[in-house]
Amino acid sequence: MEKDGIAHVVVGLPLKTVFSYKIPERLVPFIQKGMRVLVPFGPRRITGYVVETTNEIDSEYENKLKEIINVLDKAPVISLRLMDLTRWIADYYLAPWGEVIKTALPKSMERLKPKYEKHLSLIKNFTENDIKKKFSRSQKQQQVIRILLTGETSYKELGREIKSLSSVVNTLHKSGIIRIIRKEVGRNPLSNVEEEKSQKIPKTLNTEQFKTFKKISIGINEQKHKVYLLHGITGSGKTEIYMQNISETLSQGKEVIYLVPEIAITPQLIQRLKSRFGDKVALLHSTLSDGERYDEWRRIRSGQAKVAVGPRSAIFAPFANLGMIVVDEEHEYSYKQDESPCYHARDVAIKLGEISEAIVILGSATPSLESYNQAKKGKYVYLTLPNRVGNQRLPEIDIVDMRVKNTDIPKRAVISRILREEIENCLVKNEQVFLFLNRRGTASFLQCRECGYTFYCQNCSVSLTFHFAEKLNRCHYCDYHVKVPNTCPECKGIKINFSGIGTQKVEEDCYRLFPNARVLRMDRDSTRTKHAYHNIFKKIEKREVDILIGTQMIAKGHDFPFVTLVGVVAADLSLNIPDFRSGERTFQLITQVAGRSGRGNLLGKAVVQTYNPNNDIIKHSKNYDYENFAAREIDWRERLGYPPYTKMVGIKLKSVNEEAVKKIAVQFGKSLKKITAKQSKGKSKYPAVDFLGPAKSLLYKIKNVYRWQIILKGPASNPLKEIVQEMKTEFTGSLLKKAKVKVKYDIDPINLM
Ligand code: ADP
Ligand code: ZN
């Protein structure tokens, strides 16, 4: 067969084009689809990815083609399946294919080389008598041989025992006594994770767990793509089920990807997986060194590792025989990448499952409404675990009314009397307390202290943000704005206040109220270093902390048997985030944070402080009533036209030049108006498509960059994408570059701040 002479190449730049290059004669035998190549690109040489090889090209073109300079791989690094997956991501998320491939491969692959180490071993064995006789003149030689008799040993290790080793080794090597082996060093990030005996052996599943396990088992045996939504409360034994289904998958010779929202907060999970599956586990995540990551990637590719654990990018683990994907805590926002390609790892997982004929398990105590809706429609198999293992009770949740009329609240206090008494109770019994505060508390909203009233946008039903400079309440979806009344529209009260407290304020109060307690604060500031999490968790485990104050980070992933009280200091902070998902977010937070309490033999409790005690979301979370929460929320979203009932695209504009980005944002608005009104055969070309904005983003200025946004929404994806294509042709890359404005089209946006 004649070999192909032309390669289609994509590059890791924000360019949609697939480029054609001529394959020079000398490279023809080596170049294959899926390899990286070095190509001339303008004045530069860059890495490209071969996505196709062919012989067909217009003959008039052929002479103009540039030649590939070199090939960078001996074998394809992009499997056919990964080729399909990245292609789909590029199409769905409107991202350049080359950029997606770049994201899918380990960073700086080209610069990394495997690391080698010298090892020594004996060619033949000696008895102690032989040693004494043959090597009587050198104590050092005797020493080396005695050590090597215990087995192959690295040069480095021997060097620690024996001084000036090299001459000894040289002599022994020359006389044919030992052999020197060059061995690759695996930089294994899991090497210092201790295995735990109690987790080595599978647990005997209880009846509920067993039923669930069996249902998934059927899917594993059918070896067909299927999606399961496992809705199980915290501590219901989901992880144990995943692990047993993983064993089953492995025993069929298949591999598993296990996605977690954030690796740093899941040390206990990593330990459990390592204990159960040993060296078959590979860890892929962003804080590994490039070397470690590359080595783990190769362990997966070579088939040594069978279970890849990691955050969203682990979905690109290069397995050849994938059987199952677990998406743990599938509702978490960190599965969505905020920069291009703006992919959602859960949705990519489902696509990958489809491509690989693998099953996908989405697990959560509080499924996202998107997934829940799919399950209700019968697209996913819905599985529930409504009870904790061992029938341990869920902690009771107390709602504390923080409104002024409630005399239980000391003036200007962050901690109510009820919460304070509960904390004191705990401290007396030498148990531990978690106090939780929403990190996004920086969004400033106004609230009536007397009745809890907050201001909502009449168009979008998200809460309005107060702007100090203009003294206006603004919607950052549609830019609706109003003056703030002097009295509360609900109760005519006059105490309309600005809300916002930080973890520091809570910390101060704790020191004041509980002078003898050991208080620790954990937030982005106090956990900058790699090991900070680990250290804090060790301290809690050793019971060197009585009260831990923290943000979202403390909400998940851990079992601390002596934490028996969890306080949500200000539920309103999350309830009033100006985002249509704030209700969902609040329900997830409250039920999840409460779940941190009472994980051991002791009964747990949770206290939630709020100015909105009658809010439906708060009421449903008090009862852990997911069904009713979801029914209400889905109904609300349907009426207001939010996902899962509509599709959205976030158009995000930014620039260091405040005027420039405003100007372009306004032009975008005008142009969108024209496009959405466009007629075709007397009918609107894009019926039911709507857009909100342009409006300043909630976080308008970040690091001196000014941000605007537009939300495009409609009943289906395709018309929205067509509109985006029209926008892209009108506002071309070069036009935007000239205006110094950057635009990002975010499909299915999660972050609309
Ligand atoms: P989830 O993932 O739903 O939060 P886990 O799988 O972590 O639940 O289970 C909670 C705790 O119960 C863990 O400590 C786990 O080891 C233990 N566990 C799970 N299943 C069983 C079982 N069948 N028998 C005994 N202990 C179990
Ligand atoms: Zn609005």
PDB file of N, CA, C and O in Angstrom, residues 112-142:
ATOM      1  N   LEU A 112       9.998  16.360  28.871  1.00  0.00           N
ATOM      2  CA  LEU A 112      10.248  15.390  29.930  1.00  0.00           C
ATOM      3  C   LEU A 112      10.820  14.090  29.419  1.00  0.00           C
ATOM      4  O   LEU A 112      10.425  13.584  28.395  1.00  0.00           O
ATOM      5  N   LYS A 113      11.740  13.582  30.174  1.00  0.00           N
ATOM      6  CA  LYS A 113      12.321  12.287  29.826  1.00  0.00           C
ATOM      7  C   LYS A 113      12.142  11.393  31.037  1.00  0.00           C
ATOM      8  O   LYS A 113      12.152  11.853  32.170  1.00  0.00           O
ATOM      9  N   PRO A 114      12.016  10.088  30.809  1.00  0.00           N
ATOM     10  CA  PRO A 114      11.984   9.205  31.964  1.00  0.00           C
ATOM     11  C   PRO A 114      13.289   9.340  32.754  1.00  0.00           C
ATOM     12  O   PRO A 114      14.325   9.672  32.182  1.00  0.00           O
ATOM     13  N   LYS A 115      13.221   9.095  34.035  1.00  0.00           N
ATOM     14  CA  LYS A 115      14.407   9.218  34.875  1.00  0.00           C
ATOM     15  C   LYS A 115      14.962   7.814  35.128  1.00  0.00           C
ATOM     16  O   LYS A 115      14.222   6.888  35.380  1.00  0.00           O
ATOM     17  N   TYR A 116      16.280   7.677  35.011  1.00  0.00           N
ATOM     18  CA  TYR A 116      16.884   6.359  35.210  1.00  0.00           C
ATOM     19  C   TYR A 116      17.766   6.340  36.441  1.00  0.00           C
ATOM     20  O   TYR A 116      18.261   7.361  36.890  1.00  0.00           O
ATOM     21  N   GLU A 117      17.978   5.125  36.946  1.00  0.00           N
ATOM     22  CA  GLU A 117      18.772   4.951  38.141  1.00  0.00           C
ATOM     23  C   GLU A 117      19.567   3.668  37.961  1.00  0.00           C
ATOM     24  O   GLU A 117      19.085   2.717  37.348  1.00  0.00           O
ATOM     25  N   LYS A 118      20.794   3.651  38.516  1.00  0.00           N
ATOM     26  CA  LYS A 118      21.617   2.445  38.410  1.00  0.00           C
ATOM     27  C   LYS A 118      21.245   1.461  39.512  1.00  0.00           C
ATOM     28  O   LYS A 118      21.138   1.837  40.676  1.00  0.00           O
ATOM     29  N   HIS A 119      21.073   0.202  39.152  1.00  0.00           N
ATOM     30  CA  HIS A 119      20.848  -0.842  40.148  1.00  0.00           C
ATOM     31  C   HIS A 119      21.941  -1.897  40.007  1.00  0.00           C
ATOM     32  O   HIS A 119      22.478  -2.098  38.919  1.00  0.00           O
ATOM     33  N   LEU A 120      22.253  -2.580  41.113  1.00  0.00           N
ATOM     34  CA  LEU A 120      23.288  -3.609  41.073  1.00  0.00           C
ATOM     35  C   LEU A 120      22.706  -4.929  41.524  1.00  0.00           C
ATOM     36  O   LEU A 120      21.864  -4.979  42.418  1.00  0.00           O
ATOM     37  N   SER A 121      23.185  -6.020  40.892  1.00  0.00           N
ATOM     38  CA  SER A 121      22.789  -7.329  41.403  1.00  0.00           C
ATOM     39  C   SER A 121      23.927  -8.328  41.181  1.00  0.00           C
ATOM     40  O   SER A 121      24.816  -8.104  40.348  1.00  0.00           O
ATOM     41  N   LEU A 122      23.912  -9.406  41.912  1.00  0.00           N
ATOM     42  CA  LEU A 122      24.969 -10.414  41.825  1.00  0.00           C
ATOM     43  C   LEU A 122      24.695 -11.337  40.652  1.00  0.00           C
ATOM     44  O   LEU A 122      23.543 -11.696  40.395  1.00  0.00           O
ATOM     45  N   ILE A 123      25.774 -11.730  39.949  1.00  0.00           N
ATOM     46  CA  ILE A 123      25.594 -12.653  38.838  1.00  0.00           C
ATOM     47  C   ILE A 123      25.461 -14.075  39.370  1.00  0.00           C
ATOM     48  O   ILE A 123      24.697 -14.878  38.877  1.00  0.00           O
ATOM     49  N   LYS A 124      26.253 -14.395  40.405  1.00  0.00           N
ATOM     50  CA  LYS A 124      26.031 -15.693  41.065  1.00  0.00           C
ATOM     51  C   LYS A 124      26.070 -15.533  42.581  1.00  0.00           C
ATOM     52  O   LYS A 124      26.595 -14.538  43.100  1.00  0.00           O
ATOM     53  N   ASN A 125      25.524 -16.492  43.271  1.00  0.00           N
ATOM     54  CA  ASN A 125      25.466 -16.391  44.731  1.00  0.00           C
ATOM     55  C   ASN A 125      26.744 -16.901  45.403  1.00  0.00           C
ATOM     56  O   ASN A 125      27.471 -17.706  44.840  1.00  0.00           O
ATOM     57  N   PHE A 126      26.976 -16.397  46.605  1.00  0.00           N
ATOM     58  CA  PHE A 126      28.140 -16.823  47.381  1.00  0.00           C
ATOM     59  C   PHE A 126      27.693 -17.249  48.768  1.00  0.00           C
ATOM     60  O   PHE A 126      26.744 -16.692  49.310  1.00  0.00           O
ATOM     61  N   THR A 127      28.434 -18.205  49.336  1.00  0.00           N
ATOM     62  CA  THR A 127      28.203 -18.515  50.751  1.00  0.00           C
ATOM     63  C   THR A 127      29.113 -17.597  51.558  1.00  0.00           C
ATOM     64  O   THR A 127      30.058 -17.003  51.030  1.00  0.00           O
ATOM     65  N   GLU A 128      28.871 -17.502  52.853  1.00  0.00           N
ATOM     66  CA  GLU A 128      29.671 -16.643  53.717  1.00  0.00           C
ATOM     67  C   GLU A 128      31.142 -17.078  53.644  1.00  0.00           C
ATOM     68  O   GLU A 128      32.056 -16.247  53.622  1.00  0.00           O
ATOM     69  N   ASN A 129      31.359 -18.385  53.569  1.00  0.00           N
ATOM     70  CA  ASN A 129      32.730 -18.889  53.466  1.00  0.00           C
ATOM     71  C   ASN A 129      33.427 -18.405  52.202  1.00  0.00           C
ATOM     72  O   ASN A 129      34.552 -17.915  52.251  1.00  0.00           O
ATOM     73  N   ASP A 130      32.684 -18.525  51.043  1.00  0.00           N
ATOM     74  CA  ASP A 130      33.219 -18.021  49.764  1.00  0.00           C
ATOM     75  C   ASP A 130      33.653 -16.570  49.912  1.00  0.00           C
ATOM     76  O   ASP A 130      34.736 -16.184  49.475  1.00  0.00           O
ATOM     77  N   ILE A 131      32.768 -15.795  50.491  1.00  0.00           N
ATOM     78  CA  ILE A 131      33.026 -14.349  50.583  1.00  0.00           C
ATOM     79  C   ILE A 131      34.337 -14.109  51.323  1.00  0.00           C
ATOM     80  O   ILE A 131      35.214 -13.381  50.852  1.00  0.00           O
ATOM     81  N   LYS A 132      34.429 -14.742  52.487  1.00  0.00           N
ATOM     82  CA  LYS A 132      35.630 -14.524  53.314  1.00  0.00           C
ATOM     83  C   LYS A 132      36.892 -14.945  52.557  1.00  0.00           C
ATOM     84  O   LYS A 132      37.916 -14.281  52.623  1.00  0.00           O
ATOM     85  N   LYS A 133      36.804 -16.055  51.812  1.00  0.00           N
ATOM     86  CA  LYS A 133      37.991 -16.553  51.107  1.00  0.00           C
ATOM     87  C   LYS A 133      38.324 -15.668  49.908  1.00  0.00           C
ATOM     88  O   LYS A 133      39.402 -15.148  49.774  1.00  0.00           O
ATOM     89  N   LYS A 134      37.305 -15.497  49.032  1.00  0.00           N
ATOM     90  CA  LYS A 134      37.569 -14.836  47.749  1.00  0.00           C
ATOM     91  C   LYS A 134      37.911 -13.359  47.872  1.00  0.00           C
ATOM     92  O   LYS A 134      38.673 -12.818  47.087  1.00  0.00           O
ATOM     93  N   PHE A 135      37.277 -12.707  48.866  1.00  0.00           N
ATOM     94  CA  PHE A 135      37.455 -11.253  48.945  1.00  0.00           C
ATOM     95  C   PHE A 135      38.171 -10.835  50.213  1.00  0.00           C
ATOM     96  O   PHE A 135      37.876  -9.803  50.806  1.00  0.00           O
ATOM     97  N   SER A 136      39.103 -11.683  50.641  1.00  0.00           N
ATOM     98  CA  SER A 136      39.750 -11.452  51.938  1.00  0.00           C
ATOM     99  C   SER A 136      40.472 -10.105  51.992  1.00  0.00           C
ATOM    100  O   SER A 136      40.662  -9.538  53.046  1.00  0.00           O
ATOM    101  N   ARG A 137      40.853  -9.588  50.793  1.00  0.00           N
ATOM    102  CA  ARG A 137      41.646  -8.356  50.840  1.00  0.00           C
ATOM    103  C   ARG A 137      40.794  -7.098  50.970  1.00  0.00           C
ATOM    104  O   ARG A 137      41.308  -6.042  51.285  1.00  0.00           O
ATOM    105  N   SER A 138      39.511  -7.202  50.705  1.00  0.00           N
ATOM    106  CA  SER A 138      38.714  -5.959  50.756  1.00  0.00           C
ATOM    107  C   SER A 138      37.433  -6.105  51.597  1.00  0.00           C
ATOM    108  O   SER A 138      36.510  -6.829  51.234  1.00  0.00           O
ATOM    109  N   GLN A 139      37.436  -5.405  52.697  1.00  0.00           N
ATOM    110  CA  GLN A 139      36.248  -5.381  53.552  1.00  0.00           C
ATOM    111  C   GLN A 139      35.037  -4.814  52.785  1.00  0.00           C
ATOM    112  O   GLN A 139      33.924  -5.300  52.911  1.00  0.00           O
ATOM    113  N   LYS A 140      35.334  -3.786  51.955  1.00  0.00           N
ATOM    114  CA  LYS A 140      34.247  -3.112  51.250  1.00  0.00           C
ATOM    115  C   LYS A 140      33.580  -4.032  50.238  1.00  0.00           C
ATOM    116  O   LYS A 140      32.357  -4.052  50.107  1.00  0.00           O
ATOM    117  N   GLN A 141      34.393  -4.772  49.537  1.00  0.00           N
ATOM    118  CA  GLN A 141      33.818  -5.714  48.574  1.00  0.00           C
ATOM    119  C   GLN A 141      32.927  -6.734  49.285  1.00  0.00           C
ATOM    120  O   GLN A 141      31.831  -7.050  48.825  1.00  0.00           O
ATOM    121  N   GLN A 142      33.398  -7.192  50.416  1.00  0.00           N
ATOM    122  CA  GLN A 142      32.602  -8.139  51.200  1.00  0.00           C
ATOM    123  C   GLN A 142      31.249  -7.538  51.580  1.00  0.00           C
ATOM    124  O   GLN A 142      30.195  -8.168  51.460  1.00  0.00           O
TER     125      GLN A 142
END
